[in-house]
Amino acid sequence: MEAVVYLGRRLSIKRKARSHFLNMLLSPGSRRMQRSASELRRRLTGAAHTVSVFLQLDDPYSYLLACYLPALQARFDIELRVYLSQGRGEAYQPAPDMLAEYAATDAQRLARELGIPFLDRGAAPPVEHRRGLLDELASHVGSPDFLDEFRDVLELYWRGDNEAAARRSDTGDAGSADREIEASQALQSRLGHYNSAMLHYGGEWFWGVDRLHYLVERLTAVGAEKDSGGNNKLAALRQAMRVSLPVRPPSAAKALPPLELFVSFRSPYSYLALERSFAIADAFGLQLKMRPVLPMVMRGMQVPRKKLLYIAKDTAREAERLGVPFGKFADPVGTGVERCLAVFLYAESERKGREFLRNAGTAIWSEAVDVATDKGMRKVTGRTGLFWPDVLAAMESDDWRGPIEANREAMMQSGSWGVPTLRLGDEVFWGQDRHWLLVRHIEELCDTGDGILV
């Protein structure tokens, strides 16, 4: 995943002021102040702890999230408002066909690890009944049992239950779903988001099961728990995503293929993924092939402002949790990215590619170093131990374009269009949230030998 608000190559006074504002907005202190202000407003108005959730029928992440909503209601004194959602098109979801295919595979892996039934009876969801099921759901909007109805329909859809889908798809009011989806999209847009499988509470957004723990922590902090006993299902979700790396590489790992890491110098999520990717490769003794690509915006894929702002806020939140320095940044888009790509290939020839990735990421995302300038690049390459005259020669050459394009083609052919992407043999893991699934996969290969490629 990649994006951040554009600050420009040579920062003007106006852009510096904008940068300063964004850095303040994304700081942990600012986030705590926003949460405190939201809670104060809630108390002054006497409002309930209102959690809004936007679910999409044909989105597998919505299905997985819906499985945990009853546990959320059981643990916290909240008013849960459920809305019918729908995708916003290519502006918000580039490569939609690839996304749909990858999402089903990714959700299937998640479901297996979390113990959730998924596509037990069919090879694909019964898409021919989608419109009727949506209209049937729309007839229950506003009723006390709407969440239960939605969960039932999501379950039969994502378990491939064609017979049940056929029975239920004939009971709704034709066209009613369109009206409900239009209203929910308008509400979600006013609240500042665009995607499905999203939870909203007190001005903050949480995506799917991956960010549910942040909502749990926030509701706990404001005293919304019904009791102090917790909830086993929510606790098990968090525990499932924790991994322990081996002290020494298992012998079976010697037969594994290289671990490929596709990243972008303009992607804050790529920056967050670096150290964990390095640690996994080292722990299992895997060869790590770092394969940087041009960022989406330099490949003709635009990112809307709402998406930019959410990614920036989410990255800041994740960086704080992971203990990764973040928040004072200078966007390298354009010349800065091209210079980084050229220097990376030179650094690789000196066996310092990993160090350059790390140092460039730290400089760009936590020190606001402008790598489009010689002063900024010299700071990064000096830390890496690269010879400056050779760095200048690398930046003056276009030799990097062929290898970088080959990286993009390899990433796209594997079924992924964005970064960070990790690939081990035929298995692809997109996003810095999927390191734990990668580790589980490696553990399975080392335990059984099944699927090990030589």
Coordinates of C-alpha atoms in Angstrom, one line a residue, residues 28-449:
P28 CA 0.8 10.4 18.8
G29 CA 0.1 13.5 21.0
S30 CA -2.3 14.9 18.5
R31 CA -4.1 11.5 18.2
R32 CA -4.5 11.4 22.0
M33 CA -5.9 15.0 22.0
Q34 CA -8.4 14.1 19.3
R35 CA -9.6 11.1 21.2
S36 CA -9.9 13.0 24.4
A37 CA -11.9 15.8 22.7
S38 CA -14.2 13.3 21.2
E39 CA -14.9 11.6 24.5
L40 CA -15.5 15.0 26.2
R41 CA -18.1 15.9 23.5
R42 CA -19.8 12.5 24.0
R43 CA -20.0 13.0 27.7
L44 CA -21.3 16.6 27.5
T45 CA -24.0 15.6 25.1
G46 CA -24.9 12.3 26.9
A47 CA -24.5 10.3 23.8
A48 CA -23.9 6.6 23.7
H49 CA -20.7 5.0 22.6
T50 CA -21.7 4.8 19.0
V51 CA -19.8 2.4 16.6
S52 CA -20.7 2.6 13.0
V53 CA -19.8 -0.4 10.7
F54 CA -19.9 -0.4 6.9
L55 CA -20.3 -3.9 5.5
Q56 CA -20.3 -5.1 1.9
L57 CA -22.0 -8.3 0.9
D58 CA -19.4 -9.4 -1.7
D59 CA -16.4 -8.2 0.4
P60 CA -14.8 -11.2 2.2
Y61 CA -13.2 -8.8 4.8
S62 CA -16.7 -7.6 5.7
Y63 CA -17.7 -11.2 6.3
L64 CA -14.7 -11.9 8.6
L65 CA -15.3 -8.6 10.5
A66 CA -19.0 -9.4 11.0
C67 CA -18.1 -12.6 12.7
Y68 CA -16.5 -10.6 15.6
L69 CA -19.2 -8.0 16.0
P70 CA -21.4 -10.0 18.4
A71 CA -18.3 -10.4 20.6
L72 CA -17.7 -6.6 20.5
Q73 CA -21.3 -6.0 21.5
A74 CA -21.1 -8.5 24.3
R75 CA -18.0 -7.0 25.8
F76 CA -18.8 -3.3 25.4
D77 CA -21.7 -1.0 26.2
I78 CA -22.0 0.3 22.6
E79 CA -24.7 1.3 20.1
L80 CA -23.7 -0.6 17.0
R81 CA -25.0 0.9 13.8
V82 CA -24.7 -1.4 10.7
Y83 CA -24.8 0.0 7.2
L84 CA -24.9 -1.6 3.7
S85 CA -21.8 -0.6 1.8
Q86 CA -20.4 -0.9 -1.7
G87 CA -17.1 -0.4 -3.5
R88 CA -16.3 3.1 -4.9
G89 CA -14.7 2.1 -8.1
E90 CA -11.2 2.2 -9.5
A91 CA -10.4 5.7 -8.0
Y92 CA -10.4 4.1 -4.6
Q93 CA -9.6 0.5 -5.6
P94 CA -7.0 0.3 -8.3
A95 CA -6.9 -3.0 -10.2
P96 CA -10.3 -4.0 -8.9
D97 CA -10.3 -7.4 -10.6
M98 CA -6.9 -8.3 -9.1
L99 CA -8.1 -7.0 -5.8
A100 CA -11.2 -9.2 -5.8
E101 CA -9.1 -12.3 -6.6
Y102 CA -6.5 -11.6 -4.1
A103 CA -9.0 -10.6 -1.4
A104 CA -10.7 -14.0 -1.7
T105 CA -7.4 -15.9 -1.3
D106 CA -6.2 -13.6 1.5
A107 CA -9.5 -13.9 3.4
Q108 CA -9.4 -17.7 3.0
R109 CA -6.0 -17.8 4.7
L110 CA -7.2 -15.5 7.4
A111 CA -10.4 -17.5 8.0
R112 CA -8.4 -20.7 8.3
E113 CA -6.1 -19.2 10.9
L114 CA -9.0 -17.7 12.8
G115 CA -11.2 -20.8 12.7
I116 CA -14.0 -19.2 10.6
P117 CA -15.9 -21.3 8.0
F118 CA -15.2 -19.9 4.5
L119 CA -16.3 -21.4 1.2
D120 CA -17.0 -24.8 2.7
R121 CA -19.6 -25.8 0.1
G122 CA -18.6 -24.0 -3.1
A123 CA -15.6 -22.8 -5.1
A124 CA -17.0 -19.3 -5.3
P125 CA -19.7 -17.1 -3.8
P126 CA -23.1 -17.4 -5.5
V127 CA -22.8 -14.1 -7.4
E128 CA -25.9 -14.6 -9.4
H129 CA -28.0 -14.1 -6.3
R130 CA -26.1 -10.9 -5.1
R131 CA -28.8 -8.4 -6.2
G132 CA -31.7 -10.3 -4.6
L133 CA -29.7 -10.8 -1.3
L134 CA -28.9 -7.1 -1.1
D135 CA -32.6 -6.2 -1.6
E136 CA -33.5 -8.7 1.1
L137 CA -31.0 -7.2 3.5
A138 CA -32.3 -3.7 2.8
S139 CA -35.8 -4.8 4.0
H140 CA -34.3 -5.3 7.5
V141 CA -32.4 -2.0 7.8
G142 CA -33.2 -0.3 11.0
S143 CA -34.7 -3.4 12.6
P144 CA -33.2 -4.8 15.9
D145 CA -32.2 -8.0 14.2
F146 CA -30.4 -6.3 11.2
L147 CA -26.9 -7.4 12.3
D148 CA -28.1 -11.0 12.7
E149 CA -29.7 -10.9 9.3
F150 CA -26.6 -9.4 7.7
R151 CA -24.3 -12.0 9.4
D152 CA -26.6 -14.8 8.2
V153 CA -26.5 -13.5 4.6
L154 CA -22.8 -12.9 4.6
E155 CA -22.2 -16.4 5.9
L156 CA -24.3 -18.2 3.3
Y157 CA -22.7 -16.0 0.6
W158 CA -19.1 -16.7 1.6
R159 CA -19.8 -20.3 2.3
G160 CA -21.1 -20.7 -1.3
D161 CA -24.6 -21.9 -0.2
N162 CA -26.4 -21.5 -3.5
E163 CA -29.7 -23.1 -2.3
A164 CA -30.1 -20.9 0.7
A165 CA -29.1 -17.8 -1.4
A166 CA -31.7 -18.7 -4.0
R167 CA -34.4 -18.9 -1.4
R168 CA -33.6 -15.6 0.3
S169 CA -32.9 -13.6 -2.8
D170 CA -36.6 -13.6 -3.8
T171 CA -37.9 -12.0 -0.6
G172 CA -36.7 -8.4 -0.9
D173 CA -38.1 -5.2 -2.4
A174 CA -36.4 -4.8 -5.8
G175 CA -34.2 -1.7 -5.8
S176 CA -34.3 -1.0 -2.1
A177 CA -30.6 -1.9 -1.7
D178 CA -29.6 0.9 -4.1
R179 CA -31.3 3.5 -1.9
E180 CA -29.7 2.2 1.3
I181 CA -26.2 1.9 -0.2
E182 CA -26.5 5.5 -1.6
A183 CA -27.4 6.8 1.8
S184 CA -24.7 4.8 3.6
Q185 CA -22.0 6.0 1.1
A186 CA -23.1 9.6 1.7
L187 CA -22.8 9.1 5.4
Q188 CA -19.4 7.4 5.2
S189 CA -18.1 10.2 2.9
R190 CA -19.2 12.8 5.4
L191 CA -17.3 10.9 8.1
G192 CA -14.2 10.8 5.9
H193 CA -13.9 7.3 4.4
Y194 CA -14.6 5.3 1.4
N195 CA -14.0 1.6 2.0
S196 CA -16.0 -1.4 3.3
A197 CA -15.3 -3.6 6.3
M198 CA -14.7 -0.3 8.2
L199 CA -15.6 0.6 11.8
H200 CA -15.9 4.2 12.9
Y201 CA -15.8 5.5 16.4
G202 CA -15.3 9.0 17.7
G203 CA -13.7 10.4 14.6
E204 CA -11.3 7.4 14.0
W205 CA -11.5 4.6 11.5
F206 CA -10.6 0.9 11.9
W207 CA -10.3 -1.5 9.0
G208 CA -11.5 -5.1 9.4
V209 CA -10.2 -7.6 11.8
D210 CA -6.7 -6.2 11.3
R211 CA -7.5 -2.9 13.1
L212 CA -10.2 -4.2 15.5
H213 CA -7.7 -4.3 18.4
Y214 CA -7.3 -0.5 18.2
L215 CA -11.1 -0.1 18.7
V216 CA -11.1 -2.6 21.6
E217 CA -8.2 -0.6 23.2
R218 CA -10.0 2.7 22.8
L219 CA -13.3 1.5 24.1
T220 CA -11.6 0.0 27.1
A221 CA -9.7 3.2 27.7
V222 CA -13.0 5.2 27.9
G223 CA -14.6 2.8 30.3
A224 CA -17.1 1.3 27.9
E225 CA -16.6 -2.3 29.1
K226 CA -19.6 -4.1 30.5
D227 CA -17.3 -6.1 32.8
S228 CA -13.6 -6.7 33.3
G229 CA -13.8 -10.3 32.3
G230 CA -12.9 -9.6 28.7
N231 CA -14.0 -11.7 25.7
N232 CA -12.3 -14.9 24.7
K233 CA -13.0 -14.4 21.0
L234 CA -11.5 -10.9 20.8
A235 CA -8.5 -12.0 22.8
A236 CA -8.0 -15.1 20.6
L237 CA -8.1 -12.8 17.5
R238 CA -5.2 -10.7 18.8
Q239 CA -3.3 -13.8 19.9
A240 CA -3.6 -15.5 16.5
M241 CA -1.8 -12.6 14.9
R242 CA 1.3 -12.8 17.2
V243 CA 4.3 -14.8 16.1
S244 CA 7.6 -15.9 17.6
L245 CA 10.5 -16.2 15.2
P246 CA 12.9 -19.2 15.6
V247 CA 16.1 -18.6 17.5
R248 CA 18.0 -20.4 14.7
P249 CA 16.9 -21.3 11.2
P250 CA 15.2 -24.7 10.9
S251 CA 17.0 -27.1 8.7
A252 CA 14.0 -27.5 6.4
A253 CA 14.2 -23.8 5.5
K254 CA 17.3 -24.4 3.5
A255 CA 15.1 -25.9 0.7
L256 CA 12.8 -22.8 0.6
P257 CA 13.0 -20.4 -2.3
P258 CA 14.1 -16.8 -1.9
L259 CA 11.8 -14.3 -0.1
E260 CA 11.0 -11.5 -2.5
L261 CA 10.1 -8.1 -1.1
F262 CA 8.5 -5.6 -3.4
V263 CA 8.6 -2.1 -2.0
S264 CA 8.3 1.6 -3.0
F265 CA 10.4 4.5 -1.6
R266 CA 7.1 6.5 -1.6
S267 CA 5.1 4.0 0.4
P268 CA 4.9 4.5 4.2
Y269 CA 3.6 1.0 4.6
S270 CA 6.7 -0.3 2.7
Y271 CA 8.8 1.6 5.3
L272 CA 7.0 0.0 8.2
A273 CA 7.4 -3.5 6.6
L274 CA 11.2 -3.3 6.2
E275 CA 12.5 -4.4 9.6
R276 CA 10.0 -7.2 10.0
S277 CA 10.8 -8.5 6.5
F278 CA 14.5 -8.5 7.3
A279 CA 13.9 -10.2 10.7
I280 CA 11.8 -13.0 9.1
A281 CA 14.4 -13.7 6.3
D282 CA 17.2 -13.8 8.9
A283 CA 15.3 -15.9 11.4
F284 CA 14.6 -18.6 8.8
G285 CA 17.8 -18.2 6.9
L286 CA 16.1 -17.2 3.7
Q287 CA 17.7 -15.3 0.9
L288 CA 16.0 -11.9 0.7
K289 CA 15.6 -10.3 -2.7
M290 CA 14.6 -6.7 -2.5
R291 CA 12.7 -5.5 -5.5
P292 CA 11.7 -1.8 -5.4
V293 CA 9.1 -0.5 -7.9
L294 CA 7.9 2.9 -9.0
P295 CA 5.1 4.2 -6.8
M296 CA 1.5 4.0 -8.0
V297 CA 1.2 7.7 -8.8
M298 CA 4.3 7.4 -11.1
R299 CA 2.6 4.4 -12.8
G300 CA -0.5 6.4 -13.7
M301 CA -2.6 5.2 -10.7
Q302 CA -4.1 8.2 -8.8
V303 CA -5.0 8.1 -5.1
P304 CA -8.0 10.3 -3.8
R305 CA -7.5 12.7 -0.9
K306 CA -9.6 10.7 1.5
K307 CA -7.5 7.7 0.9
L308 CA -4.3 9.6 1.2
L309 CA -5.3 11.0 4.6
Y310 CA -6.5 7.7 6.0
I311 CA -3.3 6.0 5.0
A312 CA -1.2 8.7 6.5
K313 CA -3.1 8.5 9.8
D314 CA -3.2 4.7 9.8
T315 CA 0.6 4.5 9.2
A316 CA 1.2 6.9 12.1
R317 CA -0.9 4.8 14.4
E318 CA 0.9 1.6 13.2
A319 CA 4.3 3.1 13.5
E320 CA 3.7 4.1 17.1
R321 CA 2.6 0.5 17.9
L322 CA 5.6 -1.0 16.2
G323 CA 8.1 1.5 17.6
V324 CA 9.1 2.7 14.2
P325 CA 10.1 6.4 13.9
F326 CA 7.6 8.2 11.7
G327 CA 5.9 11.5 11.2
K328 CA 8.4 14.1 10.0
F329 CA 8.5 13.3 6.3
A330 CA 9.3 14.8 2.8
D331 CA 7.6 13.2 -0.1
P332 CA 10.2 11.8 -2.6
V333 CA 7.8 11.5 -5.5
G334 CA 9.3 12.2 -8.9
T335 CA 13.0 13.0 -9.0
G336 CA 13.5 11.8 -5.4
V337 CA 12.1 8.3 -6.1
E338 CA 14.1 8.0 -9.4
R339 CA 17.3 8.9 -7.6
C340 CA 16.6 6.4 -4.8
L341 CA 16.0 3.6 -7.3
A342 CA 19.2 4.4 -9.2
V343 CA 21.2 4.5 -6.0
F344 CA 19.6 1.3 -4.7
L345 CA 20.9 -0.7 -7.6
Y346 CA 24.4 0.7 -7.0
A347 CA 24.1 -0.1 -3.3
E348 CA 23.0 -3.7 -4.2
S349 CA 26.2 -4.1 -6.3
E350 CA 28.1 -3.1 -3.1
R351 CA 26.0 -5.5 -1.0
K352 CA 24.5 -2.6 0.9
G353 CA 21.0 -2.6 -0.6
R354 CA 19.3 -3.5 2.7
E355 CA 21.2 -0.7 4.5
F356 CA 20.3 1.8 1.8
L357 CA 16.6 0.9 2.0
R358 CA 16.6 1.2 5.8
N359 CA 18.5 4.5 5.8
A360 CA 16.5 6.1 2.9
G361 CA 13.2 5.1 4.6
T362 CA 14.2 6.5 8.0
A363 CA 15.4 9.8 6.3
I364 CA 12.3 10.2 4.2
W365 CA 9.6 9.2 6.8
S366 CA 11.0 10.3 10.1
E367 CA 13.6 13.1 9.3
A368 CA 12.0 14.9 6.3
V369 CA 15.2 14.6 4.3
D370 CA 14.7 15.7 0.7
V371 CA 16.4 12.9 -1.3
A372 CA 15.7 14.9 -4.5
T373 CA 18.6 17.1 -3.5
D374 CA 22.3 16.3 -3.3
K375 CA 22.4 17.4 0.3
G376 CA 19.7 15.0 1.2
M377 CA 20.9 12.1 -0.8
R378 CA 24.5 12.5 0.5
K379 CA 23.2 12.3 4.0
V380 CA 21.5 8.9 3.2
T381 CA 24.4 7.5 1.2
G382 CA 27.0 8.6 3.8
R383 CA 25.2 6.6 6.5
T384 CA 25.1 3.7 4.1
G385 CA 28.8 3.8 3.4
L386 CA 28.6 4.5 -0.3
F387 CA 31.2 6.3 -2.4
W388 CA 29.7 9.7 -3.4
P389 CA 31.3 10.0 -6.8
D390 CA 29.8 6.5 -7.7
V391 CA 26.5 7.6 -6.3
L392 CA 26.5 10.7 -8.6
A393 CA 27.4 8.4 -11.5
A394 CA 24.5 6.1 -10.7
M395 CA 22.0 9.0 -10.5
E396 CA 23.1 10.3 -13.9
S397 CA 22.4 6.9 -15.6
D398 CA 19.1 5.4 -16.7
D399 CA 20.3 1.9 -16.3
W400 CA 18.0 1.4 -13.3
R401 CA 14.8 1.6 -15.5
G402 CA 15.0 -1.8 -17.0
P403 CA 15.5 -3.8 -13.7
I404 CA 12.8 -1.7 -11.9
E405 CA 10.3 -2.3 -14.7
A406 CA 11.1 -6.0 -14.4
N407 CA 10.3 -5.8 -10.7
R408 CA 6.9 -4.2 -11.5
E409 CA 6.1 -6.9 -14.1
A410 CA 7.0 -9.7 -11.7
M411 CA 4.8 -8.2 -9.0
M412 CA 1.9 -7.8 -11.3
Q413 CA 2.3 -11.3 -12.7
S414 CA 2.2 -12.7 -9.2
G415 CA -1.3 -11.1 -8.7
S416 CA -0.4 -8.0 -6.7
W417 CA -0.4 -4.4 -7.9
G418 CA 0.7 -2.6 -4.7
V419 CA 3.3 -2.6 -2.1
P420 CA 4.6 -3.9 0.2
T421 CA 4.2 -7.3 -1.3
L422 CA 6.1 -10.4 -0.1
R423 CA 6.4 -13.5 -2.3
L424 CA 7.7 -16.9 -1.3
G425 CA 7.5 -19.3 -4.3
D426 CA 3.9 -19.2 -5.5
E427 CA 2.5 -17.6 -2.3
V428 CA 1.9 -13.9 -2.3
F429 CA 1.2 -11.7 0.8
W430 CA 0.2 -8.1 0.2
G431 CA 0.5 -5.4 2.9
Q432 CA 2.5 -4.9 6.0
D433 CA -0.3 -6.6 8.0
R434 CA 0.4 -10.0 6.6
H435 CA 3.9 -10.8 8.0
W436 CA 2.2 -13.1 10.6
L437 CA 0.6 -15.1 7.8
L438 CA 3.9 -15.3 6.0
V439 CA 5.5 -16.8 9.1
R440 CA 2.7 -19.3 9.5
H441 CA 3.2 -20.4 5.9
I442 CA 6.9 -20.8 6.4
E443 CA 6.4 -22.8 9.6
E444 CA 4.0 -25.1 7.7
L445 CA 6.6 -25.7 5.0
C446 CA 9.3 -26.4 7.5
D447 CA 7.1 -28.7 9.5
T448 CA 5.7 -30.8 6.7
G449 CA 7.8 -30.2 3.6

